[in-house]
PDB file of N, CA and C and ligand atoms in Angstrom:
ATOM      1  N   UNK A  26      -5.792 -24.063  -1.778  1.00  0.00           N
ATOM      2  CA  UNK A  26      -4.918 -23.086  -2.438  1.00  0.00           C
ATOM      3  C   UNK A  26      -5.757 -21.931  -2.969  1.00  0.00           C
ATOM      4  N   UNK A  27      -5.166 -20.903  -3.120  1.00  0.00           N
ATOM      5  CA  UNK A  27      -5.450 -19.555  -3.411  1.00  0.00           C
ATOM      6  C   UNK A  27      -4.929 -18.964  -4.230  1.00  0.00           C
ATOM      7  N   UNK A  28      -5.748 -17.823  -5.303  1.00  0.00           N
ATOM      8  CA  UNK A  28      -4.987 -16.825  -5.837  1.00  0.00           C
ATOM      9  C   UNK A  28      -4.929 -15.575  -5.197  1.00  0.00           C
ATOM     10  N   UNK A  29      -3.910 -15.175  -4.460  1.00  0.00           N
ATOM     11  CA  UNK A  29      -3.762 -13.543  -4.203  1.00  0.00           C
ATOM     12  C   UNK A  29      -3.091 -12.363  -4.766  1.00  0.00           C
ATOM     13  N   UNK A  30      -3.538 -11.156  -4.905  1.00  0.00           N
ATOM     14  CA  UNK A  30      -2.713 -10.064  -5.081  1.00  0.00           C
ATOM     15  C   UNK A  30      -2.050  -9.399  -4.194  1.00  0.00           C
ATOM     16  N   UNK A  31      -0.346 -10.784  -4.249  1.00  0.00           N
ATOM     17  CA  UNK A  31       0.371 -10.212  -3.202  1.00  0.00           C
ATOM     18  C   UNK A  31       0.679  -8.237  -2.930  1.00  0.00           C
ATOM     19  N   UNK A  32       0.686  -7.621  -4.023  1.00  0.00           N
ATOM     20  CA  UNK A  32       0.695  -6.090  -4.253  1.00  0.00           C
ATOM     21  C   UNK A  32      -0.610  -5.713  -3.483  1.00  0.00           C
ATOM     22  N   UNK A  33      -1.422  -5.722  -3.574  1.00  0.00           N
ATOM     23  CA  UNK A  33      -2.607  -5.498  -2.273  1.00  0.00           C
ATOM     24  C   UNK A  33      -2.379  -5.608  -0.770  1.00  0.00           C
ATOM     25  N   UNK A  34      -1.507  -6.577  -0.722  1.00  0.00           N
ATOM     26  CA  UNK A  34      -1.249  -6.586   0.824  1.00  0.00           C
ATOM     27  C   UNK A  34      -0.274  -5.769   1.119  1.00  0.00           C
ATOM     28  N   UNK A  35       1.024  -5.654   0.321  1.00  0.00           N
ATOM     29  CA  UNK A  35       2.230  -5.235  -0.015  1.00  0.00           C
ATOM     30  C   UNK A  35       1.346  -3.388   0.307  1.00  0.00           C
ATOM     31  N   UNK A  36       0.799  -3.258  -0.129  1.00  0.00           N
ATOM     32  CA  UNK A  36       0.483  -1.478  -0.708  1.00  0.00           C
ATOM     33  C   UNK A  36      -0.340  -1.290   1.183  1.00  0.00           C
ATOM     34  N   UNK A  37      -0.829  -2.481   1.103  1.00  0.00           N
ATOM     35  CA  UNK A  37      -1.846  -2.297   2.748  1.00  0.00           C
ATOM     36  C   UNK A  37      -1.306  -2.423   3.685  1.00  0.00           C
ATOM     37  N   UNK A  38      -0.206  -2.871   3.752  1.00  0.00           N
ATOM     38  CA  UNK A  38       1.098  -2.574   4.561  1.00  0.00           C
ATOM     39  C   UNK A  38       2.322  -1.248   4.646  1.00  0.00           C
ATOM     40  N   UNK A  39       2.182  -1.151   3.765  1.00  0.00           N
ATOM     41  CA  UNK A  39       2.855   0.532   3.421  1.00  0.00           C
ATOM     42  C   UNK A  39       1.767   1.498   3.710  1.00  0.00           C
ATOM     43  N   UNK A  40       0.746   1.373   3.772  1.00  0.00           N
ATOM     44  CA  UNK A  40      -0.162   2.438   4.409  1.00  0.00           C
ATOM     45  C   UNK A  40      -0.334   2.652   5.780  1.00  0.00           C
ATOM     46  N   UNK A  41      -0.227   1.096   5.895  1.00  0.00           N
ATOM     47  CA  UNK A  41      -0.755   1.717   7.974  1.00  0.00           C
ATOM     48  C   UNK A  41       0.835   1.913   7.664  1.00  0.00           C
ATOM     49  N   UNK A  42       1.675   1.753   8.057  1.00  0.00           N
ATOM     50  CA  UNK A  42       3.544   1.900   8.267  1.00  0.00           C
ATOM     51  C   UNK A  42       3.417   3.791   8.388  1.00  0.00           C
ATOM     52  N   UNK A  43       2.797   4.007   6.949  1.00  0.00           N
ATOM     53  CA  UNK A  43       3.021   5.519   6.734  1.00  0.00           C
ATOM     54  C   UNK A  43       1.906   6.468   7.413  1.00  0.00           C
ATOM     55  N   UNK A  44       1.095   5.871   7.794  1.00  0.00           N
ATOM     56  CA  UNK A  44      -0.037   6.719   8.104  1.00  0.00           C
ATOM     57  C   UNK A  44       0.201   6.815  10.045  1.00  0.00           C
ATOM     58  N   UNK A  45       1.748   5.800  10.559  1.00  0.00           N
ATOM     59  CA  UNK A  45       1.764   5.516  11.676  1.00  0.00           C
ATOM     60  C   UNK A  45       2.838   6.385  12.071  1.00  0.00           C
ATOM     61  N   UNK A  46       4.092   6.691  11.357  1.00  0.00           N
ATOM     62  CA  UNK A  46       4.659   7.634  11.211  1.00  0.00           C
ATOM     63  C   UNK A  46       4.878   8.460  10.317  1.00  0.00           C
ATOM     64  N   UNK A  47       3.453   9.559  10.465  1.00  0.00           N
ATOM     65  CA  UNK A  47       3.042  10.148   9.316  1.00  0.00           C
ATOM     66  C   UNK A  47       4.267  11.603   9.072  1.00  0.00           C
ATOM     67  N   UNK A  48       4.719  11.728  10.226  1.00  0.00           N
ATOM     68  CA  UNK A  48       5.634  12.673  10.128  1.00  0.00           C
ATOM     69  C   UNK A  48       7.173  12.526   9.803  1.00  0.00           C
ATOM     70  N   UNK A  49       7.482  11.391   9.557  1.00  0.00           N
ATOM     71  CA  UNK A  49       8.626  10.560   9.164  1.00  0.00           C
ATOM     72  C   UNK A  49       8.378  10.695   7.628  1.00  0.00           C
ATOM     73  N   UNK A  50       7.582  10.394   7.276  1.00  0.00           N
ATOM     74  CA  UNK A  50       7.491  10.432   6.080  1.00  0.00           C
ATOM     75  C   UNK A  50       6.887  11.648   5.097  1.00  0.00           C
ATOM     76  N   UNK A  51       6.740  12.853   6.113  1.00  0.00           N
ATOM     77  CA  UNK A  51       6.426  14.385   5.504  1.00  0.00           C
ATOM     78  C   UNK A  51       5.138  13.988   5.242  1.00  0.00           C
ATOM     79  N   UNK A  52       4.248  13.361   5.736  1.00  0.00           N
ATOM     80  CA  UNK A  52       2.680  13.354   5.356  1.00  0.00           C
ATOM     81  C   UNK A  52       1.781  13.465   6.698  1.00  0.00           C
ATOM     82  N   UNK A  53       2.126  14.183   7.214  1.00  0.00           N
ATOM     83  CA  UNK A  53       1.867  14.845   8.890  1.00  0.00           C
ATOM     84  C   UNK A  53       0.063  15.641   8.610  1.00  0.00           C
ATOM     85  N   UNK A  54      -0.052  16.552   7.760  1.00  0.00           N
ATOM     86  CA  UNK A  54      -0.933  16.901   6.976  1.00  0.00           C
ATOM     87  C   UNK A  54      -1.782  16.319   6.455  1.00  0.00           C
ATOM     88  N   UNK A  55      -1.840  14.826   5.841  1.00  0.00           N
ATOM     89  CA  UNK A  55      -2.833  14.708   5.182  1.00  0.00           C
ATOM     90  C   UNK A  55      -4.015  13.849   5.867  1.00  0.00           C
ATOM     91  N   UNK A  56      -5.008  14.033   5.638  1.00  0.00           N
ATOM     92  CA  UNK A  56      -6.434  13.481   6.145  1.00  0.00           C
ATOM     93  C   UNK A  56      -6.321  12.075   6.409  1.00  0.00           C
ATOM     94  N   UNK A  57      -6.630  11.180   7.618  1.00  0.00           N
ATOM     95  CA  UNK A  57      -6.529   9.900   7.750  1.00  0.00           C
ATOM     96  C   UNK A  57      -7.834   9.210   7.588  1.00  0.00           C
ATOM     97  N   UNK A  58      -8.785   9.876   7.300  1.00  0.00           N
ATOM     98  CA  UNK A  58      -9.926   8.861   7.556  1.00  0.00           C
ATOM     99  C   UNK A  58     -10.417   7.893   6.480  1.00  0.00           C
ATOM    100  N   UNK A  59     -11.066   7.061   6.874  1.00  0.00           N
ATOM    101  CA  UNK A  59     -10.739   5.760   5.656  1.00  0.00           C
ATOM    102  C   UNK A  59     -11.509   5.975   4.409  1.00  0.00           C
ATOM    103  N   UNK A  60     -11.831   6.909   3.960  1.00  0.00           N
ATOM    104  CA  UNK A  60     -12.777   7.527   2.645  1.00  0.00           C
ATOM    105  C   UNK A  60     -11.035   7.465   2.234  1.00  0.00           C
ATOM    106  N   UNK A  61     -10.339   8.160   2.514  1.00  0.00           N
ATOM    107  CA  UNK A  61      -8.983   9.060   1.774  1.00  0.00           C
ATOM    108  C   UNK A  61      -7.967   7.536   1.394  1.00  0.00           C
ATOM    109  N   UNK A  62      -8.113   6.871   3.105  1.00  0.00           N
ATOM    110  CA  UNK A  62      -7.393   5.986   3.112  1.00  0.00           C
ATOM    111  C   UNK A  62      -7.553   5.057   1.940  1.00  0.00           C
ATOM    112  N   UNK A  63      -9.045   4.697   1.597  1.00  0.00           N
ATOM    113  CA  UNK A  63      -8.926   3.606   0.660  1.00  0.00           C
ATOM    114  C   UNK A  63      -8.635   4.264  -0.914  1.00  0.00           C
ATOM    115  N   UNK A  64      -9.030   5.330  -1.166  1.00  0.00           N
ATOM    116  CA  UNK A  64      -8.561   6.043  -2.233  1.00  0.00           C
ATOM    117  C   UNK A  64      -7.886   6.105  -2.825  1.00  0.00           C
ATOM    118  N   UNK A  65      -6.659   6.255  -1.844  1.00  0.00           N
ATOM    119  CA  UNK A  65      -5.379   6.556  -1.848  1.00  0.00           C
ATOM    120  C   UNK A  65      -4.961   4.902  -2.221  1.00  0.00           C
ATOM    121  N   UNK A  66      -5.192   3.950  -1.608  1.00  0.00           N
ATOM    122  CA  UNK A  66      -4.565   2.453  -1.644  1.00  0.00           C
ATOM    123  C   UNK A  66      -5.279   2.384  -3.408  1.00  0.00           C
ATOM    124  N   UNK A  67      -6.479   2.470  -3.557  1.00  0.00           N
ATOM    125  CA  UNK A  67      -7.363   2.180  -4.793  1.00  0.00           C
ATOM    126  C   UNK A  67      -6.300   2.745  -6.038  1.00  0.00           C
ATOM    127  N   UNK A  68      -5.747   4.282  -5.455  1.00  0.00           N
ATOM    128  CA  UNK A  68      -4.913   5.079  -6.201  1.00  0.00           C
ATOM    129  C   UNK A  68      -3.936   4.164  -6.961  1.00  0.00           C
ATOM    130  N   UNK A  69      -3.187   3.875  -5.614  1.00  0.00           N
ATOM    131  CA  UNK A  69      -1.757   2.930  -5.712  1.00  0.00           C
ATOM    132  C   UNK A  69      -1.743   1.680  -6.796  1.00  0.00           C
ATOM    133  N   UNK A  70      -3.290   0.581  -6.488  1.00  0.00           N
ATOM    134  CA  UNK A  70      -3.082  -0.632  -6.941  1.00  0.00           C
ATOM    135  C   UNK A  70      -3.290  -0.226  -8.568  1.00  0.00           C
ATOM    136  N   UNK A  71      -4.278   0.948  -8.899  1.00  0.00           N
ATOM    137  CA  UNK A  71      -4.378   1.149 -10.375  1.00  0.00           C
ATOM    138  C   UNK A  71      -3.537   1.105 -10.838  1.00  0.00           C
ATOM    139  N   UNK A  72      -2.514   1.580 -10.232  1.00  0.00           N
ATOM    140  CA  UNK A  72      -0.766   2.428 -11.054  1.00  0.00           C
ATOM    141  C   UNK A  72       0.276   0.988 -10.826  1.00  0.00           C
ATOM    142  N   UNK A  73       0.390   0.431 -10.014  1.00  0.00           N
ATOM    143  CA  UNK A  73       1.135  -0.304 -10.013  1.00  0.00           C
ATOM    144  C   UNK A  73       0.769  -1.790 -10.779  1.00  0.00           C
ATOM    145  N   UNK A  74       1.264  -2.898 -11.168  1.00  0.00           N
ATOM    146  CA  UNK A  74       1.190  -3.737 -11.810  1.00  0.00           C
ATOM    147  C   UNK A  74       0.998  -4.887 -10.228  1.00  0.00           C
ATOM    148  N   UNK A  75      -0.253  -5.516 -10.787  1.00  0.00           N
ATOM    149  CA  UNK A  75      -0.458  -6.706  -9.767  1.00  0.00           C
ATOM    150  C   UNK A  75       0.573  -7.732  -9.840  1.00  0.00           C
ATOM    151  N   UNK A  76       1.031  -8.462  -8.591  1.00  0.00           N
ATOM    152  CA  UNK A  76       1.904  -9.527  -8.326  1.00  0.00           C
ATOM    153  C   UNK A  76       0.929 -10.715  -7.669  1.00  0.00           C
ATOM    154  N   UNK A  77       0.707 -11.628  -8.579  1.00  0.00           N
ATOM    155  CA  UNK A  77      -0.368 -12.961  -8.016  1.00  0.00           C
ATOM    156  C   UNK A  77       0.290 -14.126  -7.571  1.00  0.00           C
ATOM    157  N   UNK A  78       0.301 -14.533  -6.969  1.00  0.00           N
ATOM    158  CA  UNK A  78       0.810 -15.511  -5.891  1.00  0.00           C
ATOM    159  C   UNK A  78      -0.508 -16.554  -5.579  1.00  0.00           C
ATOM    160  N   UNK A  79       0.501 -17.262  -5.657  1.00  0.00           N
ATOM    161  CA  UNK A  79      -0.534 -19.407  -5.717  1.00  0.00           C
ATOM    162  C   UNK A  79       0.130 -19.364  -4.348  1.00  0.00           C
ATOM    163  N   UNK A  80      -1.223 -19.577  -2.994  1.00  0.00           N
ATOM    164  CA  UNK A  80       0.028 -19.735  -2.200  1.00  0.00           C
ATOM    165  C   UNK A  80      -1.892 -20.822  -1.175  1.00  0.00           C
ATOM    166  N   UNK A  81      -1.102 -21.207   0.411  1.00  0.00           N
ATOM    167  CA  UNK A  81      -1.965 -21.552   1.185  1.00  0.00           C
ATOM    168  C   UNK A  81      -2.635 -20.695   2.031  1.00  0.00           C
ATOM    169  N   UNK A  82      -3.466 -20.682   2.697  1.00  0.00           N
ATOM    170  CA  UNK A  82      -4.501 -19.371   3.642  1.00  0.00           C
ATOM    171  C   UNK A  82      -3.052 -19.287   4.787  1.00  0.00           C
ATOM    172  N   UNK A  83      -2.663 -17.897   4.495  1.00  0.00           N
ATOM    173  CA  UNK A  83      -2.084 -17.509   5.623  1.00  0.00           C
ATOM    174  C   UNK A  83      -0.540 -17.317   4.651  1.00  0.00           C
ATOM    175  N   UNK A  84      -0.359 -18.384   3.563  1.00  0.00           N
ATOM    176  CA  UNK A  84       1.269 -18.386   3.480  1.00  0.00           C
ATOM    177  C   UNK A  84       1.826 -17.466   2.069  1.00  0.00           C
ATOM    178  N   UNK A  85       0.629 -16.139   2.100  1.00  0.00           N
ATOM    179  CA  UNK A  85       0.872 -15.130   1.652  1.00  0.00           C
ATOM    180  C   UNK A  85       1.697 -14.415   1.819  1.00  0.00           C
ATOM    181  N   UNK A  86       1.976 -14.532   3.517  1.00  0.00           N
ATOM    182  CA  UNK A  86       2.692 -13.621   4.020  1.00  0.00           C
ATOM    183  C   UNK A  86       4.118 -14.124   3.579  1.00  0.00           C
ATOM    184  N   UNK A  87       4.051 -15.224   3.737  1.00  0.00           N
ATOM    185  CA  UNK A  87       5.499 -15.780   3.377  1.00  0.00           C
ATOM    186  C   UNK A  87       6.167 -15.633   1.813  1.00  0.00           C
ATOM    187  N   UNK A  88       5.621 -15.335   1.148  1.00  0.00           N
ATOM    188  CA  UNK A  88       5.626 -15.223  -0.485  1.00  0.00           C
ATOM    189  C   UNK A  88       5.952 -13.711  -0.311  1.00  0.00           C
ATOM    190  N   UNK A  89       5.408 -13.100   0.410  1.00  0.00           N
ATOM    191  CA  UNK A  89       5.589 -11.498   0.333  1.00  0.00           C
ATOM    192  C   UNK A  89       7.217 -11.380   1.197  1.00  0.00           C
ATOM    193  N   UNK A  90       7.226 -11.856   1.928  1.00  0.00           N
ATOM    194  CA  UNK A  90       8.485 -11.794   2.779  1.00  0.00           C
ATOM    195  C   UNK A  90       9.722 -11.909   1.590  1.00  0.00           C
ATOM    196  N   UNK A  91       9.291 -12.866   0.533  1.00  0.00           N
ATOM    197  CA  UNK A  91      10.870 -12.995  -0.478  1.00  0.00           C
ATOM    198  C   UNK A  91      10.402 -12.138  -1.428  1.00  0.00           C
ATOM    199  N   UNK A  92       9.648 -11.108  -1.444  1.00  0.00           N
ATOM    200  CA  UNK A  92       9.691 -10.277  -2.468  1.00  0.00           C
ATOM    201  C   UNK A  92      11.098  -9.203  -2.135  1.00  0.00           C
ATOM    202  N   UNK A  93      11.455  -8.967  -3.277  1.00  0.00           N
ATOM    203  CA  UNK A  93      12.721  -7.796  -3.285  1.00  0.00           C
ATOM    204  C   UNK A  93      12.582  -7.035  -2.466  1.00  0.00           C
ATOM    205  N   UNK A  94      13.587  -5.745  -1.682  1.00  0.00           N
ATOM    206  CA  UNK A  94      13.567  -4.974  -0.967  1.00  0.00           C
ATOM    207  C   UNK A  94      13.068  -3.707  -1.844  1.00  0.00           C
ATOM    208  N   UNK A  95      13.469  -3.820  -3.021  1.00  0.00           N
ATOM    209  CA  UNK A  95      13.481  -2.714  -3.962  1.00  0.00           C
ATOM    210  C   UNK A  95      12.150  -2.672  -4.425  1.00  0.00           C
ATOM    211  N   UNK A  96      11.249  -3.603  -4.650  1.00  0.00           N
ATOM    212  CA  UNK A  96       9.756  -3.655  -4.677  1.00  0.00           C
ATOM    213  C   UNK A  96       9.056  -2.851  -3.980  1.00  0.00           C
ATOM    214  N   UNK A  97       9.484  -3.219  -2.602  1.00  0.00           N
ATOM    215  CA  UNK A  97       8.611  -2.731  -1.589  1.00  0.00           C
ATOM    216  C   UNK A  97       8.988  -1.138  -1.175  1.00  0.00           C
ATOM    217  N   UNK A  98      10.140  -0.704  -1.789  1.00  0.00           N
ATOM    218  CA  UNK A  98      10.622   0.823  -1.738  1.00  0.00           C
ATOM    219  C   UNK A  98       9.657   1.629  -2.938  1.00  0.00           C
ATOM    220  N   UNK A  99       9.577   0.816  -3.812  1.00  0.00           N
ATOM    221  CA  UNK A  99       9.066   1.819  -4.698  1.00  0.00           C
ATOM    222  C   UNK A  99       7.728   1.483  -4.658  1.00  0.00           C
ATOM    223  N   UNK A 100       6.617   1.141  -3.941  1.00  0.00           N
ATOM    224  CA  UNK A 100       5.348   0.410  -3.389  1.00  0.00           C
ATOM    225  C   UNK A 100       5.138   1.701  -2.615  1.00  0.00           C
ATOM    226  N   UNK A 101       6.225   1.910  -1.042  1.00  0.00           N
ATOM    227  CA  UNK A 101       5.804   2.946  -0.517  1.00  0.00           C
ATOM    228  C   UNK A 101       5.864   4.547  -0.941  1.00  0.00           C
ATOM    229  N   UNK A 102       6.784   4.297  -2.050  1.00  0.00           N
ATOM    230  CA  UNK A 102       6.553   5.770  -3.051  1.00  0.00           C
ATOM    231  C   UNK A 102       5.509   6.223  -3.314  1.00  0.00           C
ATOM    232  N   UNK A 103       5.073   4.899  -4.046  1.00  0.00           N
ATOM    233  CA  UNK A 103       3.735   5.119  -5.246  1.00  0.00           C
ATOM    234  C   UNK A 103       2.527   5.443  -3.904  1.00  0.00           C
ATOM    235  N   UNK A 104       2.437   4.592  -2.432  1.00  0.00           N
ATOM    236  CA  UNK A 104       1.713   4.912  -1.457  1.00  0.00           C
ATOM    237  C   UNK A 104       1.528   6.378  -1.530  1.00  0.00           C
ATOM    238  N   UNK A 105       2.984   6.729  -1.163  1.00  0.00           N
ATOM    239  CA  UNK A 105       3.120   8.302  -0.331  1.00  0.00           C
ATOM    240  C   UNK A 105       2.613   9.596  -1.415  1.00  0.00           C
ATOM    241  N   UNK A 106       2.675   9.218  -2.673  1.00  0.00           N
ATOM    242  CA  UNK A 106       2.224  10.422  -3.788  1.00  0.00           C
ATOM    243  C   UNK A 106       0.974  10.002  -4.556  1.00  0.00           C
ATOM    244  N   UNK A 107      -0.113   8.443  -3.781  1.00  0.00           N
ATOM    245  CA  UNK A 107      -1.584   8.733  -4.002  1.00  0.00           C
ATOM    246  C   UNK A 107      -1.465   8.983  -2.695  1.00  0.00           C
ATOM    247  N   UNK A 108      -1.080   9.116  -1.821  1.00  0.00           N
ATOM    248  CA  UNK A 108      -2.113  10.181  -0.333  1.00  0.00           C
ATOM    249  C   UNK A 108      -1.493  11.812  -0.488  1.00  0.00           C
ATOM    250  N   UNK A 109      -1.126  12.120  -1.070  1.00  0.00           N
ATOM    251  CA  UNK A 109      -0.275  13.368  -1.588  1.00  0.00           C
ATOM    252  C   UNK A 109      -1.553  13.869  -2.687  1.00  0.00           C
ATOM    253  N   UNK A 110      -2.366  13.479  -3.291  1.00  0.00           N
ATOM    254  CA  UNK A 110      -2.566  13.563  -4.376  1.00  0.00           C
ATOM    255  C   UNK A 110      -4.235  13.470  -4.313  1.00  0.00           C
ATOM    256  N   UNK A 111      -4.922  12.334  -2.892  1.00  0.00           N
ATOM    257  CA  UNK A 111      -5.805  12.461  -2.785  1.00  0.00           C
ATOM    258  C   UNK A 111      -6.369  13.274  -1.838  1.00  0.00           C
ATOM    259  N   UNK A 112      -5.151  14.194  -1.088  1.00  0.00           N
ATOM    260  CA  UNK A 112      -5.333  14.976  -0.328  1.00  0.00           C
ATOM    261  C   UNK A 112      -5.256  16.665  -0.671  1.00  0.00           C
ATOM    262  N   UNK A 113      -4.833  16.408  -1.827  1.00  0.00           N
ATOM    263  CA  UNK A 113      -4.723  18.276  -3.067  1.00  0.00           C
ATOM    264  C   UNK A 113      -6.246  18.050  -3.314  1.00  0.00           C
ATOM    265  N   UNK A 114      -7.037  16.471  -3.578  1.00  0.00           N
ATOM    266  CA  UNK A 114      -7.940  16.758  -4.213  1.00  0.00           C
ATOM    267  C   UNK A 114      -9.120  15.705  -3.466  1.00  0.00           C
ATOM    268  N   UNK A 115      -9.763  15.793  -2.477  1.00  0.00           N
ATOM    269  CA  UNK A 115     -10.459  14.738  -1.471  1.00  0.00           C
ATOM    270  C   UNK A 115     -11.870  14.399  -1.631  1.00  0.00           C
ATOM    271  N   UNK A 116     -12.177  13.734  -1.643  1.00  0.00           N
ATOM    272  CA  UNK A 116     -13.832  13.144  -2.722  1.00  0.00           C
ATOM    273  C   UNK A 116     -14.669  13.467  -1.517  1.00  0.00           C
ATOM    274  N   UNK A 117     -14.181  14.680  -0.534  1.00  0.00           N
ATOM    275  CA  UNK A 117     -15.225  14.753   0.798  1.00  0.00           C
ATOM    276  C   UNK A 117     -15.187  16.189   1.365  1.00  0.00           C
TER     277      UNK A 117
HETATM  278 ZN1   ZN B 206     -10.484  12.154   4.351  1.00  0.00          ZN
END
Protein backbone atom coordinates (compact mmCIF):
# COMPACT_ATOMS: atom_id res chain seq x y z
CA UNK A 1 0.00 0.00 0.00
CA UNK A 2 0.73 3.54 -0.80
CA UNK A 3 0.27 7.12 -0.07
CA UNK A 4 -0.54 9.21 -3.21
CA UNK A 5 -1.38 12.71 -4.25
CA UNK A 6 -4.29 11.74 -6.16
CA UNK A 7 -4.37 15.86 -7.28
CA UNK A 8 -0.87 15.32 -8.91
CA UNK A 9 -2.04 12.89 -11.22
CA UNK A 10 -5.46 14.58 -11.55
CA UNK A 11 -3.48 18.14 -12.56
CA UNK A 12 -0.93 15.68 -14.90
CA UNK A 13 -3.72 14.63 -16.68
CA UNK A 14 -5.32 17.94 -17.39
CA UNK A 15 -2.08 19.04 -18.82
CA UNK A 16 -1.24 16.65 -21.50
CA UNK A 17 -5.47 16.78 -22.34
CA UNK A 18 -4.79 20.67 -22.69
CA UNK A 19 -1.54 20.97 -24.11
CA UNK A 20 -3.12 18.22 -26.84
CA UNK A 21 -5.86 20.37 -27.79
CA UNK A 22 -4.22 23.45 -27.17
CA UNK A 23 -6.52 25.32 -29.40
CA UNK A 24 -9.74 24.03 -27.88
CA UNK A 25 -8.90 25.40 -25.01
CA UNK A 26 -7.57 29.10 -26.30
CA UNK A 27 -3.95 28.17 -25.24
CA UNK A 28 -2.71 27.72 -28.94
CA UNK A 29 0.06 30.37 -27.95
CA UNK A 30 1.62 29.29 -25.11
CA UNK A 31 5.18 27.65 -24.94
CA UNK A 32 5.13 23.74 -24.59
CA UNK A 33 8.40 22.83 -23.53
CA UNK A 34 8.79 21.04 -20.29
CA UNK A 35 10.70 23.99 -18.30
CA UNK A 36 6.98 25.86 -18.72
CA UNK A 37 5.27 22.57 -18.58
CA UNK A 38 6.39 21.65 -15.12
CA UNK A 39 5.97 25.20 -13.83
CA UNK A 40 2.88 25.54 -14.78
CA UNK A 41 1.76 21.89 -13.07
CA UNK A 42 4.24 23.11 -9.88
CA UNK A 43 1.92 26.40 -10.34
CA UNK A 44 -1.34 24.37 -10.09
CA UNK A 45 -0.42 21.83 -7.15
CA UNK A 46 0.71 25.03 -4.88
CA UNK A 47 -2.83 26.57 -5.32
CA UNK A 48 -4.85 23.73 -5.13
CA UNK A 49 -5.33 21.62 -1.92
CA UNK A 50 -3.76 17.99 -2.07
CA UNK A 51 -6.20 14.89 -2.22
CA UNK A 52 -4.19 11.68 -0.57
CA UNK A 53 -5.38 8.45 -1.32
CA UNK A 54 -4.34 4.93 0.56
CA UNK A 55 -4.62 2.94 -2.39
CA UNK A 56 -2.49 -0.35 -4.23
CA UNK A 57 0.41 0.28 -7.12
CA UNK A 58 -1.67 1.00 -10.02
CA UNK A 59 -5.25 1.37 -8.12
CA UNK A 60 -4.76 5.10 -8.06
CA UNK A 61 -6.24 5.30 -11.05
CA UNK A 62 -9.25 3.81 -9.78
CA UNK A 63 -9.67 6.19 -6.71
CA UNK A 64 -9.26 9.04 -9.21
CA UNK A 65 -11.95 7.66 -11.53
CA UNK A 66 -14.70 8.27 -8.39
CA UNK A 67 -13.48 11.58 -7.84
CA UNK A 68 -16.37 14.23 -8.68
CA UNK A 69 -16.78 15.58 -12.15
CA UNK A 70 -16.77 19.01 -10.64
CA UNK A 71 -13.21 18.44 -9.13
CA UNK A 72 -11.73 17.70 -12.13
CA UNK A 73 -13.46 20.93 -13.95
CA UNK A 74 -12.09 23.20 -11.68
CA UNK A 75 -8.40 21.23 -11.71
CA UNK A 76 -8.40 22.05 -15.48
CA UNK A 77 -9.13 25.77 -14.73
CA UNK A 78 -6.58 26.20 -12.18
CA UNK A 79 -4.26 24.11 -15.14
CA UNK A 80 -5.28 26.56 -17.92
CA UNK A 81 -4.53 30.07 -15.84
CA UNK A 82 -0.90 28.60 -14.40
CA UNK A 83 0.06 28.05 -18.22
CA UNK A 84 -1.62 31.50 -18.88
CA UNK A 85 0.43 32.97 -16.29
CA UNK A 86 3.70 31.14 -16.77
CA UNK A 87 3.64 32.14 -20.17
CA UNK A 88 3.06 36.38 -19.46
CA UNK A 89 6.04 35.53 -17.36
CA UNK A 90 8.61 32.35 -18.47
CA UNK A 91 11.73 31.48 -16.23
CA UNK A 92 13.55 31.13 -19.90
ZN1 LIG B 1 8.94 27.25 -22.28
Amino acid sequence: MQIRNAMEIVVRENLAEILQQREKYGVEDVCTCERCQLDAMAMTLNKLPPRYVVCNQGEVYVRIAELDQQFKVDTLFAVLNALRTVHANPHH
